């Protein structure tokens, strides 16, 4: 039995900040690297700058954008959110947990993936409130 391994960096998505792929497919498993609300043009969803130059960050918009970014990456790996079996979420501030959890619950339910949520000191950009990584499982067609 041969095990197929494929790593891919997607040209139409924000490029990784280091030497790692958007996802790695190993047999029937797909591992999606930590994903944020960063867009291809390196701006971030859920960030608003007011007329005085104050930056406002929206955890609900960022959470939705992160999950949508993951969904797009999974599509390239021939998977959907329904194939996700495990989620790890990194929050900069646990005060955002309830709002994050509300948005998360609009995509997943109790039959969905296992989940771990941890607080972190910071993420790679000061505008980021959340990052998520997932593992998906989809039986390969033979």
CSV table of C-alpha atoms in Angstrom, one decimal:
chain,number,residue,atom,x,y,z
A,1,UNK,CA,0.0,0.0,0.0
A,2,UNK,CA,1.5,3.3,-1.0
A,3,UNK,CA,0.8,6.4,1.0
A,4,UNK,CA,0.2,9.6,-0.9
A,5,UNK,CA,1.6,12.8,0.4
A,6,UNK,CA,0.9,16.2,-1.1
A,7,UNK,CA,1.8,19.7,0.1
A,8,UNK,CA,0.3,22.8,-1.6
A,9,UNK,CA,0.7,26.6,-1.4
A,10,UNK,CA,-2.3,28.2,-3.1
A,11,UNK,CA,-1.6,31.1,-5.3
A,12,UNK,CA,-5.0,32.7,-4.9
A,13,UNK,CA,-4.7,32.8,-1.1
A,14,UNK,CA,-2.6,35.0,1.2
A,15,UNK,CA,0.9,33.5,1.0
A,16,UNK,CA,2.3,31.8,4.1
A,17,UNK,CA,4.6,34.0,6.2
A,18,UNK,CA,7.2,31.2,6.3
A,19,UNK,CA,8.2,28.0,4.5
A,20,UNK,CA,5.1,25.9,5.0
A,21,UNK,CA,2.1,24.9,2.9
A,22,UNK,CA,-1.5,26.0,3.2
A,23,UNK,CA,-2.2,22.3,3.6
A,24,UNK,CA,-0.6,18.9,3.6
A,25,UNK,CA,-2.6,15.8,2.4
A,26,UNK,CA,-1.3,12.5,3.9
A,27,UNK,CA,-3.4,9.6,2.7
A,28,UNK,CA,-7.0,10.3,3.8
A,29,UNK,CA,-6.0,13.2,6.1
A,30,UNK,CA,-5.7,16.9,5.3
A,31,UNK,CA,-3.8,19.1,7.7
A,32,UNK,CA,-4.5,22.8,7.3
A,33,UNK,CA,-1.8,25.2,8.6
A,34,UNK,CA,-2.7,28.0,11.0
A,35,UNK,CA,-5.1,30.3,9.1
A,36,UNK,CA,-6.1,33.9,9.9
A,37,UNK,CA,-8.4,36.5,8.5
A,38,UNK,CA,-5.6,37.7,6.2
A,39,UNK,CA,-6.6,38.4,2.6
A,40,UNK,CA,-4.5,37.8,-0.5
A,41,UNK,CA,-3.6,41.6,-0.5
A,42,UNK,CA,-2.3,41.2,3.1
A,43,UNK,CA,-5.1,43.2,4.7
A,44,UNK,CA,-7.3,41.6,7.3
A,45,UNK,CA,-11.0,41.1,7.5
A,46,UNK,CA,-12.5,42.4,10.8
A,47,UNK,CA,-10.3,45.5,11.0
A,48,UNK,CA,-11.7,49.0,10.8
A,49,UNK,CA,-9.7,52.2,11.1
A,50,UNK,CA,-11.8,55.2,12.1
A,51,UNK,CA,-11.3,58.8,11.0
A,52,UNK,CA,-9.0,59.5,14.0
A,53,UNK,CA,-6.8,56.5,13.0
A,54,UNK,CA,-8.0,54.3,15.8
A,55,UNK,CA,-8.0,50.6,14.9
A,56,UNK,CA,-11.1,48.5,15.8
A,57,UNK,CA,-10.9,44.7,15.7
A,58,UNK,CA,-14.1,42.6,15.3
A,59,UNK,CA,-13.7,39.0,16.5
A,60,UNK,CA,-17.0,37.9,14.9
A,61,UNK,CA,-15.9,39.1,11.4
A,62,UNK,CA,-12.4,37.6,11.9
A,63,UNK,CA,-13.8,34.3,13.0
A,64,UNK,CA,-16.1,34.0,10.1
A,65,UNK,CA,-13.3,35.0,7.7
A,66,UNK,CA,-10.9,32.4,9.2
A,67,UNK,CA,-13.4,29.7,8.8
A,68,UNK,CA,-14.2,30.8,5.2
A,69,UNK,CA,-10.5,30.8,4.4
A,70,UNK,CA,-10.2,27.3,5.8
A,71,UNK,CA,-13.2,26.2,3.8
A,72,UNK,CA,-11.5,27.6,0.6
A,73,UNK,CA,-8.3,25.7,1.4
A,74,UNK,CA,-10.2,22.5,2.1
A,75,UNK,CA,-12.0,22.8,-1.2
A,76,UNK,CA,-8.6,22.8,-3.0
A,77,UNK,CA,-7.9,19.5,-1.2
A,78,UNK,CA,-11.2,18.1,-2.3
A,79,UNK,CA,-12.7,18.4,1.2
A,80,UNK,CA,-15.4,20.5,2.9
A,81,UNK,CA,-16.0,21.7,6.5
A,82,UNK,CA,-18.0,18.6,7.0
A,83,UNK,CA,-14.8,16.6,6.6
A,84,UNK,CA,-13.1,18.4,9.5
A,85,UNK,CA,-12.4,16.1,12.5
A,86,UNK,CA,-10.3,18.4,14.7
A,87,UNK,CA,-10.0,22.2,15.2
A,88,UNK,CA,-7.4,24.1,17.2
A,89,UNK,CA,-8.1,27.7,17.8
A,90,UNK,CA,-5.7,30.4,19.2
A,91,UNK,CA,-7.3,33.5,20.7
A,92,UNK,CA,-5.3,36.5,21.7
A,93,UNK,CA,-7.9,37.4,24.3
A,94,UNK,CA,-10.3,35.0,26.1
A,95,UNK,CA,-12.7,37.9,26.5
A,96,UNK,CA,-13.5,37.2,22.8
A,97,UNK,CA,-14.5,33.5,23.5
A,98,UNK,CA,-18.3,34.0,23.6
A,99,UNK,CA,-18.4,35.9,20.3
A,100,UNK,CA,-16.0,33.5,18.7
A,101,UNK,CA,-18.0,30.6,19.9
A,102,UNK,CA,-21.2,32.1,18.6
A,103,UNK,CA,-19.8,32.4,15.0
A,104,UNK,CA,-18.1,29.0,15.3
A,105,UNK,CA,-21.5,27.5,16.2
A,106,UNK,CA,-23.0,28.8,13.0
A,107,UNK,CA,-20.6,26.5,11.0
A,108,UNK,CA,-20.3,23.5,13.4
A,109,UNK,CA,-22.5,21.6,15.9
A,110,UNK,CA,-22.1,18.9,18.5
A,111,UNK,CA,-21.7,16.3,15.7
A,112,UNK,CA,-18.8,18.3,14.2
A,113,UNK,CA,-15.1,18.2,14.9
A,114,UNK,CA,-13.4,18.0,18.3
A,115,UNK,CA,-12.0,21.3,19.4
A,116,UNK,CA,-9.4,22.9,21.5
A,117,UNK,CA,-9.3,26.7,22.2
A,118,UNK,CA,-6.2,28.2,23.8
A,119,UNK,CA,-5.2,31.8,24.7
A,120,UNK,CA,-1.9,33.0,23.2
A,121,UNK,CA,0.1,36.1,24.0
A,122,UNK,CA,0.1,37.3,20.4
A,123,UNK,CA,-0.2,36.3,16.7
A,124,UNK,CA,2.0,37.3,13.8
A,125,UNK,CA,0.2,40.6,13.2
A,126,UNK,CA,-1.2,43.0,15.8
A,127,UNK,CA,-4.6,43.1,13.9
A,128,UNK,CA,-5.1,39.4,14.4
A,129,UNK,CA,-7.4,38.2,17.2
A,130,UNK,CA,-7.7,34.6,16.1
A,131,UNK,CA,-5.9,31.8,14.2
A,132,UNK,CA,-7.2,28.3,13.6
A,133,UNK,CA,-5.7,25.1,12.3
A,134,UNK,CA,-7.7,22.0,11.3
A,135,UNK,CA,-7.4,18.4,10.4
A,136,UNK,CA,-9.9,16.9,7.9
A,137,UNK,CA,-10.5,13.3,7.0
A,138,UNK,CA,-11.9,12.1,3.6
A,139,UNK,CA,-11.6,8.6,2.4
A,140,UNK,CA,-9.7,8.6,-0.9
A,141,UNK,CA,-11.5,7.3,-3.9
A,142,UNK,CA,-9.9,4.1,-5.2
